[in-house]
Coordinates of N, CA and C in Angstrom, one line a residue:
X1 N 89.3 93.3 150.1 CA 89.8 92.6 148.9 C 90.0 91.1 149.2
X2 N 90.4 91.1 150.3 CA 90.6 88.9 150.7 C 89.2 88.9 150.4
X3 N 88.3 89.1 151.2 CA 87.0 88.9 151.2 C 86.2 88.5 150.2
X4 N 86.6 89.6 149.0 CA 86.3 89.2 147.8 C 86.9 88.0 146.8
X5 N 88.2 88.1 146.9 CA 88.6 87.0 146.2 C 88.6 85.3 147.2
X6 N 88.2 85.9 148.6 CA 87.4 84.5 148.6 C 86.2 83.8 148.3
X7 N 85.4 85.1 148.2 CA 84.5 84.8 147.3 C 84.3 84.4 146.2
X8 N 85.1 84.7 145.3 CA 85.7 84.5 144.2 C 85.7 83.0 144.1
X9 N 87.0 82.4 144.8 CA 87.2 81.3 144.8 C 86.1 80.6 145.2
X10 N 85.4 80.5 146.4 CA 84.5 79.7 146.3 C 82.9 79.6 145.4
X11 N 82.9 80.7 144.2 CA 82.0 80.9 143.0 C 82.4 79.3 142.5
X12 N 83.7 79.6 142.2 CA 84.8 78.8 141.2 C 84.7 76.9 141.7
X13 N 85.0 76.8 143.1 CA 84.9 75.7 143.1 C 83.6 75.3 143.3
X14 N 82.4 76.1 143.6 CA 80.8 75.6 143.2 C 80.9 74.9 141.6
X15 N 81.7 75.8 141.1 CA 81.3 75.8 139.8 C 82.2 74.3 139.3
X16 N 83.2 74.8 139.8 CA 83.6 73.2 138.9 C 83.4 71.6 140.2
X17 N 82.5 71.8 141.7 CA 82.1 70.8 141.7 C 80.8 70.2 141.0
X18 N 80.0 71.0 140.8 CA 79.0 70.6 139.8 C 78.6 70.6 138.4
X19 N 80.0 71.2 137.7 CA 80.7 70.5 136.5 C 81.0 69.1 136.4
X20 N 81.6 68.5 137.9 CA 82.2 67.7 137.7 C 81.1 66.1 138.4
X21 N 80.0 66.8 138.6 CA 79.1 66.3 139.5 C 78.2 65.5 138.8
X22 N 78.5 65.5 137.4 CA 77.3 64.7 136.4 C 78.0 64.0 135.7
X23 N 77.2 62.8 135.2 CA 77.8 61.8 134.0 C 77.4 62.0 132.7
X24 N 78.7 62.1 131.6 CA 77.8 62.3 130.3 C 78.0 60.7 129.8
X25 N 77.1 59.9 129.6 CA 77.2 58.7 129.4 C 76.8 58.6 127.6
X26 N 77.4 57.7 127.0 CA 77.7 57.7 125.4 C 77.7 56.3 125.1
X27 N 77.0 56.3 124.4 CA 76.8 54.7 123.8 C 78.0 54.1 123.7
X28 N 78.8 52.6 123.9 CA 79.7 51.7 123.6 C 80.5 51.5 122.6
X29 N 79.6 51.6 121.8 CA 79.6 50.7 120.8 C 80.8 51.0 120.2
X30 N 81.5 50.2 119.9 CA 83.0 50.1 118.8 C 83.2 49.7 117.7
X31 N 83.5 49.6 116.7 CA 83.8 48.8 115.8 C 84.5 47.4 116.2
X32 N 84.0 46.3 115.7 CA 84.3 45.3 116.0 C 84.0 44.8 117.4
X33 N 83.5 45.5 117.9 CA 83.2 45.2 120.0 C 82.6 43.8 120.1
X34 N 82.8 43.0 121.3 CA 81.9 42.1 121.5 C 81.4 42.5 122.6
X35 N 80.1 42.4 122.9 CA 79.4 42.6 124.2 C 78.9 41.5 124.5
X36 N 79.2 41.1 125.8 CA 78.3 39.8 126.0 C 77.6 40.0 127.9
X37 N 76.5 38.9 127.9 CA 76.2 39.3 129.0 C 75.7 37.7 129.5
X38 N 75.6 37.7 130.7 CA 74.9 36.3 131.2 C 73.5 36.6 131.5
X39 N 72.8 35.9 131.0 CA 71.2 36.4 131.3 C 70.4 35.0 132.0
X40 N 69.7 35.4 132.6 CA 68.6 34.4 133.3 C 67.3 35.0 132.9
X41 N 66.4 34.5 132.5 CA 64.6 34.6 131.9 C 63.8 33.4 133.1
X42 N 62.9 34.4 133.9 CA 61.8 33.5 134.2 C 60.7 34.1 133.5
X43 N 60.0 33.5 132.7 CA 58.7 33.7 131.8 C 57.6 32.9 132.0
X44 N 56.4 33.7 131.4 CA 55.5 32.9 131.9 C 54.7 33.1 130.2
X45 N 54.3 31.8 129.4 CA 54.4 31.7 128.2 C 53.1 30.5 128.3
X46 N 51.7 31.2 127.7 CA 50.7 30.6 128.1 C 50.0 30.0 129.1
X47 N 50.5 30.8 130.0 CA 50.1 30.0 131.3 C 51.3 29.0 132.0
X48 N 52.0 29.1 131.4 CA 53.0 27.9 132.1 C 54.5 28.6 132.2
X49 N 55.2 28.2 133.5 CA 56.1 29.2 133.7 C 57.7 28.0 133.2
X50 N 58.4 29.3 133.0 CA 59.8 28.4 132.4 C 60.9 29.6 132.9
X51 N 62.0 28.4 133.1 CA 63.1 29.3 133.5 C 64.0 28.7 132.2
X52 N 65.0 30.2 131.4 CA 66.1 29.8 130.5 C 67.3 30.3 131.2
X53 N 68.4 29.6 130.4 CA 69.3 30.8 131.0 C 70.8 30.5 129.7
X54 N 71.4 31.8 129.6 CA 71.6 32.0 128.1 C 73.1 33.0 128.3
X55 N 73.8 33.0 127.4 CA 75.2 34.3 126.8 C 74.1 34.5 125.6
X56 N 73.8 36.2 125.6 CA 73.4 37.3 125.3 C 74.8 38.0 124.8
X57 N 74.5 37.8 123.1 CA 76.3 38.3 122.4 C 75.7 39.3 121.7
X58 N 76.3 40.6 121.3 CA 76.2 41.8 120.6 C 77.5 41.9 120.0
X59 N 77.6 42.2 118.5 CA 78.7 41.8 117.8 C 78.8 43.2 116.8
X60 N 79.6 44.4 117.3 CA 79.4 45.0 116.1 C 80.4 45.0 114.6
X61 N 79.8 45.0 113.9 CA 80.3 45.1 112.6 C 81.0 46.2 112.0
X62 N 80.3 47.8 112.1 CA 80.7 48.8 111.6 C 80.2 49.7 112.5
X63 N 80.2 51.0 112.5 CA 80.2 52.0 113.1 C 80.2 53.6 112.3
X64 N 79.4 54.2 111.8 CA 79.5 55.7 111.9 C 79.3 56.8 112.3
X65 N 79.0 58.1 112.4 CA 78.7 58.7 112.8 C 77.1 58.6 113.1
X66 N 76.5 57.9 112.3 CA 74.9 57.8 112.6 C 74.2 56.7 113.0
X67 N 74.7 55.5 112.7 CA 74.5 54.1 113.3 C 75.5 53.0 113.2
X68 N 75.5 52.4 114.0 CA 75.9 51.0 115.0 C 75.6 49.9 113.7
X69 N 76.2 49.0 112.9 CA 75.3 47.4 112.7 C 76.1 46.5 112.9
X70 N 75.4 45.7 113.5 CA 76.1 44.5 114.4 C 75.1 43.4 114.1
X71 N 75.7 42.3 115.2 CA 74.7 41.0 114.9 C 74.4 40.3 116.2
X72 N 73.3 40.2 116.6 CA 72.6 39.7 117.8 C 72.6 38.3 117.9
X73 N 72.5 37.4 119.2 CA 72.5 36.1 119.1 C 72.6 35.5 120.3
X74 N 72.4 34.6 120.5 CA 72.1 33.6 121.6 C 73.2 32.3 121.8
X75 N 74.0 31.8 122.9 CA 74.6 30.9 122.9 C 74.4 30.0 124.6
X76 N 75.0 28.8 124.5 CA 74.9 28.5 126.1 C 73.1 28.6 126.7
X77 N 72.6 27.6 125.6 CA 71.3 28.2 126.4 C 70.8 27.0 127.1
X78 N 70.0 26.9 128.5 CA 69.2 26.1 128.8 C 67.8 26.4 129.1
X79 N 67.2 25.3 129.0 CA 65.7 25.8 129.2 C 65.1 24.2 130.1
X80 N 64.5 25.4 131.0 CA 63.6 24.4 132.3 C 65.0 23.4 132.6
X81 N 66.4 23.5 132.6 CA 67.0 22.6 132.8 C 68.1 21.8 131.7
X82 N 67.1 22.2 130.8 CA 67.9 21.5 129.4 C 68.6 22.1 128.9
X83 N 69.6 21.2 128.4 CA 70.9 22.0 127.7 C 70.5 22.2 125.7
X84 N 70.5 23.1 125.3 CA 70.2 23.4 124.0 C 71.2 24.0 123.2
X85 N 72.7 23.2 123.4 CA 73.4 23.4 122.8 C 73.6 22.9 121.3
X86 N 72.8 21.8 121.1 CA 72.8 21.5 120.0 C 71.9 21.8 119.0
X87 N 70.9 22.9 119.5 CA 70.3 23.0 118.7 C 70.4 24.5 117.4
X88 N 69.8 24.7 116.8 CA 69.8 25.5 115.6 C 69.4 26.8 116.1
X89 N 70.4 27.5 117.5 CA 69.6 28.9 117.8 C 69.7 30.1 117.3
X90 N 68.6 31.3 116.9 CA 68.4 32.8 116.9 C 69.7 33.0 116.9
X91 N 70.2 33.9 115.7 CA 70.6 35.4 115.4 C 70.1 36.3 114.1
X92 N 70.3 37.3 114.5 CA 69.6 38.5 113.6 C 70.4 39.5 113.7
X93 N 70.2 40.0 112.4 CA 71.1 42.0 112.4 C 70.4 42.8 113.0
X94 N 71.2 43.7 113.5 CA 70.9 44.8 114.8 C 71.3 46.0 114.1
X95 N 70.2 47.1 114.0 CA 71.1 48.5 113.2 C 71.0 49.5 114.8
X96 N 71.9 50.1 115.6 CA 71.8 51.5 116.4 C 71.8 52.4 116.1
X97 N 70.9 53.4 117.0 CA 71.3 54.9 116.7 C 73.2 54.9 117.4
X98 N 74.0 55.8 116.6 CA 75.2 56.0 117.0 C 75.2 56.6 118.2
X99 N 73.9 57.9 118.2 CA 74.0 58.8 118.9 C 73.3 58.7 120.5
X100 N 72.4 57.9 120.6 CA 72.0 57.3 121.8 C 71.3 55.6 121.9
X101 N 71.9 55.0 121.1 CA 72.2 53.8 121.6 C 70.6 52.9 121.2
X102 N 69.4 53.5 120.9 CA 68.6 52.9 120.7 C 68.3 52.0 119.4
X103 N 67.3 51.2 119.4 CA 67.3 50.1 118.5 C 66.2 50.8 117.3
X104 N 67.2 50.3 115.8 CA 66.3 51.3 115.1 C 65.7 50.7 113.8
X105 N 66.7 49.1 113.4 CA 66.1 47.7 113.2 C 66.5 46.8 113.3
X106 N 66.0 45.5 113.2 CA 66.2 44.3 113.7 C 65.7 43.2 113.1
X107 N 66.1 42.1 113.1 CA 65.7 41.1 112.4 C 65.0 41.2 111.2
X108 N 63.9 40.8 110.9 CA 62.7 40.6 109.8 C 61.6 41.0 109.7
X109 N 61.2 41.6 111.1 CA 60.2 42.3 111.7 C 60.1 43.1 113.0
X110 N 59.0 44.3 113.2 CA 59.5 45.2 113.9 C 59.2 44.4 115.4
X111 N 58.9 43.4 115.3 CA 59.0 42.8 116.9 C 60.2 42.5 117.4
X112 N 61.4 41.9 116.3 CA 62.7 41.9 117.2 C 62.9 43.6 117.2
X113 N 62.6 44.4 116.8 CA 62.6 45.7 117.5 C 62.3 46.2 118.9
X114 N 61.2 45.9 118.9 CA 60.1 45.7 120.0 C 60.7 44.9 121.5
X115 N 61.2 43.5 120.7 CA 62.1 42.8 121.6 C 63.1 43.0 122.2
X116 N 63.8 43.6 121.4 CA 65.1 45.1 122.3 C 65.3 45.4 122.6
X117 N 64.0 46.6 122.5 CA 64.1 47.9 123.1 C 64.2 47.8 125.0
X118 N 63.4 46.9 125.8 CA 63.9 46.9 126.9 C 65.2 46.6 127.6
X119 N 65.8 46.0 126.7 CA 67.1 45.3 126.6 C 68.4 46.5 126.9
X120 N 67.8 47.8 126.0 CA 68.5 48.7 125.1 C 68.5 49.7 126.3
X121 N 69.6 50.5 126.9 CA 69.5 51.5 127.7 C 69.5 52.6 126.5
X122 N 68.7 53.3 126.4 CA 69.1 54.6 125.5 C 69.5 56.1 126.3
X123 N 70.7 56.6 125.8 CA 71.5 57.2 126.0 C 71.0 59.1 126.7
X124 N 70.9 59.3 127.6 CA 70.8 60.9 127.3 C 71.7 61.7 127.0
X125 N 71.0 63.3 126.1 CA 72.0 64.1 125.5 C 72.6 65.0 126.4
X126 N 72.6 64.5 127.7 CA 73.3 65.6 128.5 C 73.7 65.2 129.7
X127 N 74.5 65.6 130.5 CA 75.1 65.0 131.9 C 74.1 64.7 132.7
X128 N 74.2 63.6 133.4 CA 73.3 63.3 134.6 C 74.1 62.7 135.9
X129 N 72.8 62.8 136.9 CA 73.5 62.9 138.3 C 72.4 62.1 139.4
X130 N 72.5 61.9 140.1 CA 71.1 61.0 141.2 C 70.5 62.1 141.5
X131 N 69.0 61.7 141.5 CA 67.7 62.6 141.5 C 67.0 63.2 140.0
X132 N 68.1 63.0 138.9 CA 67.6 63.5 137.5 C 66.8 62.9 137.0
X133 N 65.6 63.3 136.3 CA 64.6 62.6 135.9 C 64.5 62.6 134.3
X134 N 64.1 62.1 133.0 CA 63.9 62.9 131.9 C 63.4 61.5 131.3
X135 N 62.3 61.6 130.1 CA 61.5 61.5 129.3 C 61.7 60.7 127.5
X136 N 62.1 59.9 127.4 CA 62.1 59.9 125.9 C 61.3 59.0 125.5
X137 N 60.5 59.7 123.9 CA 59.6 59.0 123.3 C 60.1 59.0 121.8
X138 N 59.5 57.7 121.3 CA 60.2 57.2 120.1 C 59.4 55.8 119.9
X139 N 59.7 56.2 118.2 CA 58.9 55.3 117.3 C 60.5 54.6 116.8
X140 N 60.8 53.5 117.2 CA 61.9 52.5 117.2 C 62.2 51.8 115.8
X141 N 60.8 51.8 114.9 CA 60.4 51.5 113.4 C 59.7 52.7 113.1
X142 N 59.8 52.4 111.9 CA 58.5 53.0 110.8 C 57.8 52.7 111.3
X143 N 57.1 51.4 111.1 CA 55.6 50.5 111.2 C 55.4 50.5 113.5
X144 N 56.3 50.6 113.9 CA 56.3 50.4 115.0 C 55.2 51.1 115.4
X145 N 55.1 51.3 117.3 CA 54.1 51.9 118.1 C 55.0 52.6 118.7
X146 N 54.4 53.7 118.9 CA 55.5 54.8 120.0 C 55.8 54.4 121.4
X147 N 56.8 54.3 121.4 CA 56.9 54.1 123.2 C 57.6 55.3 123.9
X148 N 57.1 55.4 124.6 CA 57.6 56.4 126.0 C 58.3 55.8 127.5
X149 N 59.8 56.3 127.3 CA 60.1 55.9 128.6 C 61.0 56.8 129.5
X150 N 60.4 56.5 130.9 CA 60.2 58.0 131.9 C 61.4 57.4 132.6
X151 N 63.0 58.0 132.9 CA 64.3 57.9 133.4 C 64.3 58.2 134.8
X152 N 64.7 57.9 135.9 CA 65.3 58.5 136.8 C 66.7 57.7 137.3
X153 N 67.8 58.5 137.5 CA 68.8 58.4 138.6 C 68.8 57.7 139.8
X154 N 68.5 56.8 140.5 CA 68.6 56.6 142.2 C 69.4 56.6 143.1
X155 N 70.8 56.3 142.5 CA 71.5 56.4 143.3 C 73.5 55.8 142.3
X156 N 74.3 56.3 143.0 CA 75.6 56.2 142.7 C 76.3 55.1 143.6
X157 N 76.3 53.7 143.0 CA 77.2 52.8 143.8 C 78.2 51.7 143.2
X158 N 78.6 51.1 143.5 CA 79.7 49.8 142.8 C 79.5 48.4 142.5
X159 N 79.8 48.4 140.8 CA 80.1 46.4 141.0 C 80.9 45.9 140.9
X160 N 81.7 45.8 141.7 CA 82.9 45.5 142.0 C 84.0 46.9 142.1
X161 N 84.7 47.0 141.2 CA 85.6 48.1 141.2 C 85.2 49.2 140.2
X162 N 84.2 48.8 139.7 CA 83.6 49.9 139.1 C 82.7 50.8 139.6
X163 N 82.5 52.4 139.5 CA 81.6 53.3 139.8 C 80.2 53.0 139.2
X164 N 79.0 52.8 139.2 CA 78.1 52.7 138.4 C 77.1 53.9 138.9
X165 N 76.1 54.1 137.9 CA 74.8 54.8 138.7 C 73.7 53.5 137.9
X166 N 73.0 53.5 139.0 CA 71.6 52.9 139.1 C 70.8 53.9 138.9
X167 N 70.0 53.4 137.1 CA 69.0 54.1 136.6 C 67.7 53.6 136.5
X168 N 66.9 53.6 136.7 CA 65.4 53.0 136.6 C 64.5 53.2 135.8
X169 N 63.8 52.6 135.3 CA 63.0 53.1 133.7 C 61.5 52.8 134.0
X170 N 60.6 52.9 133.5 CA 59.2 52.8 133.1 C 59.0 52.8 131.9
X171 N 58.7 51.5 131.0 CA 58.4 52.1 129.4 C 56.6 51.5 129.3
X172 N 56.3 52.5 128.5 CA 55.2 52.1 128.1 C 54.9 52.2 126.8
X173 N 54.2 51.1 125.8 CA 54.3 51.2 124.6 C 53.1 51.4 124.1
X174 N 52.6 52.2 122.9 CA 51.3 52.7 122.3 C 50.7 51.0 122.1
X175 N 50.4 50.1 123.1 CA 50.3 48.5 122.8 C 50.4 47.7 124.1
X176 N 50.3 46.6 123.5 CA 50.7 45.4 125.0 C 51.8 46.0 125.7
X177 N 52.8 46.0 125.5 CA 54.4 46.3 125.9 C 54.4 47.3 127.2
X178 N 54.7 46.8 128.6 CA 54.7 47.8 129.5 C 56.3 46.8 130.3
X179 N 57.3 48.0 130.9 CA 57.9 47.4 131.8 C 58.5 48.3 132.6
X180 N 58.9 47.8 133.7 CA 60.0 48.9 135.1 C 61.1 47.8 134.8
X181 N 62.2 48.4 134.5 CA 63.5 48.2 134.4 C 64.8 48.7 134.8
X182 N 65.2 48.3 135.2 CA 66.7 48.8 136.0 C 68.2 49.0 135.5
X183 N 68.8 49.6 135.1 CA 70.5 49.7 134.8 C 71.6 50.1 135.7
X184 N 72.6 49.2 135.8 CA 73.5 49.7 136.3 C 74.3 50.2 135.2
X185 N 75.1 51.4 135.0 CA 75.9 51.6 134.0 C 77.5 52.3 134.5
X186 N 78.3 51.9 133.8 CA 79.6 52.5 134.2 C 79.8 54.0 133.7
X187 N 80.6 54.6 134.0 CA 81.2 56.1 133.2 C 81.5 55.9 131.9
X188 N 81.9 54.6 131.2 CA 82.5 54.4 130.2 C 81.1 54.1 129.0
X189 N 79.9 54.0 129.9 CA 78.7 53.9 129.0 C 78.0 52.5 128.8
X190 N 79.0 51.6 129.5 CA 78.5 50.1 129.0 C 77.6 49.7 130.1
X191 N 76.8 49.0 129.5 CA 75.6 48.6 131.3 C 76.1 47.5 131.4
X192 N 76.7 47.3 133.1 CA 77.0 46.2 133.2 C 76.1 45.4 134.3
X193 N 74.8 46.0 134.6 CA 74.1 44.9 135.0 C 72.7 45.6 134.6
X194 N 71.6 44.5 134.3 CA 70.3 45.1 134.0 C 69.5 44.3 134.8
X195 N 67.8 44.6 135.2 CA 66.9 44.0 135.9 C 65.4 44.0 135.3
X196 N 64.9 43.3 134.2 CA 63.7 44.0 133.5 C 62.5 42.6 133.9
X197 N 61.6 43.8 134.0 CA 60.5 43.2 134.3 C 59.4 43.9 133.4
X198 N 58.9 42.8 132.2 CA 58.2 43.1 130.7 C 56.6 42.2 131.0
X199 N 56.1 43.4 130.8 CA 54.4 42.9 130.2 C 54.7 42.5 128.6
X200 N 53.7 41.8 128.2 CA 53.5 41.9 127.2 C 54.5 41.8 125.6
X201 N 56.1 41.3 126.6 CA 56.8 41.1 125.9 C 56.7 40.3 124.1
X202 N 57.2 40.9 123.0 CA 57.3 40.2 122.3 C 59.0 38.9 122.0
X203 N 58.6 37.9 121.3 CA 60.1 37.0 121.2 C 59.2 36.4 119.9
X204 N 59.7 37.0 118.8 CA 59.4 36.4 117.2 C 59.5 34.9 117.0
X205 N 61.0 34.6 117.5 CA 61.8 33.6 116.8 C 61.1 32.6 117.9
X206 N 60.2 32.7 118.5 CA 59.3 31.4 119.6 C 58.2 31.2 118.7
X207 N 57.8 32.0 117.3 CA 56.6 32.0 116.9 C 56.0 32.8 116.5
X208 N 56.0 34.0 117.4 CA 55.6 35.2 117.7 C 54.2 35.5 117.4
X209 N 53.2 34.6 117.7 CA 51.7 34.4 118.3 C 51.5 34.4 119.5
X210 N 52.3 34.7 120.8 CA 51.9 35.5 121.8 C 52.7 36.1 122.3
X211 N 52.2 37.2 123.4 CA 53.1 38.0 124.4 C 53.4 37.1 125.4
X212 N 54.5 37.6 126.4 CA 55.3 37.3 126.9 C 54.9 38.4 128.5
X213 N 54.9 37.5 129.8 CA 55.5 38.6 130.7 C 56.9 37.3 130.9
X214 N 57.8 38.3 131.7 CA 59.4 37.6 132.0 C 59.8 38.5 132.7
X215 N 60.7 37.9 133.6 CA 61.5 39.2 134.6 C 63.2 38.2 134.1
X216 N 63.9 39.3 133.8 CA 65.5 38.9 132.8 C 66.2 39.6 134.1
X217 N 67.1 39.1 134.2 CA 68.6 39.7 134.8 C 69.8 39.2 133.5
X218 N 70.4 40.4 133.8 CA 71.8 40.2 133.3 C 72.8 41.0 133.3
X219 N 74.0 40.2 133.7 CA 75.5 40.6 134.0 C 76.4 40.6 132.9
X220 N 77.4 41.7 132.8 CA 78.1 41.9 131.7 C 79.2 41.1 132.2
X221 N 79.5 40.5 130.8 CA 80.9 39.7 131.1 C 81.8 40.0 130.2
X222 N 83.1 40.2 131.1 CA 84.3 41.6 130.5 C 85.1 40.0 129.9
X223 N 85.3 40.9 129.1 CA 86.3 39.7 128.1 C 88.0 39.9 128.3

């Protein structure tokens, strides 16, 4: 009888350590939330390379059960050096999925869609853990191109006092659009650090007569 009910018990605690062994991670987003991040852009834009560096603000407005709408925008920006505070910069409405965090429209056209989406960690519908791999494909617009992007886990570590897992991405879009991208994200769902490196990127509000390659970092800044 001990025998068995140690058995028992150790069924039990398998079972609730690998209950407790995954993250169910859930989109942010709040009513009224500000999200802001510090970003750095090195891009290479006709042949000629430029460094910007910018506060990256996400502003939501409302919230329901089915989508996020907020308002996207740029502040603190420099470019190659210059300060472009005075000038007339970019914002646009942002609509989310509620349910995993992806971008579903944007601006005036489906390029600031397009423009997002690497931006955009999208959410899985089920706990994850380091070594997990998984798949999502999605048309981000109507008019859009499907993109496919392949998930893995690497590893469970800290920025600063927070737990994070480092996720890694591959997107590839039915189009120019290819990137390997990196998230740190907390348990609470918010990414507080990202690493993207974009083929083919689109940025409308520059003109939006060419692609873009750029490698972005950015850090979340807790308010």
């Amino acid at each position: 009888m001990r025998s068995f009910l140690t058995f028992v018990a150790a069924l039990g605690l398998a079972a609730f350590s690998l209950a407790d062994g995954g993250w169910l991670l859930k989109p942010p987003y709040e009513a009224k939330a500000k999200i802001s991040y510090k970003v750095t852009v090195d891009a290479n834009v006709g042949g000629q390379d430029h460094e910007a560096t910018m506060k990256q603000l996400f502003t939501v407005d409302s919230k329901s059960d089915k989508e996020v709408k907020g308002k996207g925008s740029f502040s603190d920006v420099t470019l190659d050096g210059n300060d472009l505070s005075g000038q007339d910069l970019p914002s646009w409405d942002v609509t989310l999925s509620a349910t995993d965090g992806s971008v579903t429209a944007a601006g005036d056209s489906v390029d600031y869609v397009r423009m997002l989406t690497p931006f955009t960690f999208i959410y899985p519908s089920k706990e994850i853990k380091v070594g997990d791999k998984w798949t999502t494909k999605f048309k981000p617009a109507k008019d859009a191109k499907e993109i496919t992007i392949d998930y893995e886990v690497v590893e469970q570590s800290k920025i600063g006092d927070d737990d994070v897992l480092k996720i890694k991405s591959k997107l590839s879009e039915d189009g120019p659009m290819k990137a390997d991208d990196t998230y740190w994200i907390g348990k609470d769902g918010k990414v507080l650090k990202f690493d993207l490196d974009i083929k083919g990127w689109p940025a409308p509000f520059t003109g939006g007569a060419q692609d873009i390659d750029a490698k972005i970092k950015g850090e979340y800044v807790k308010s």
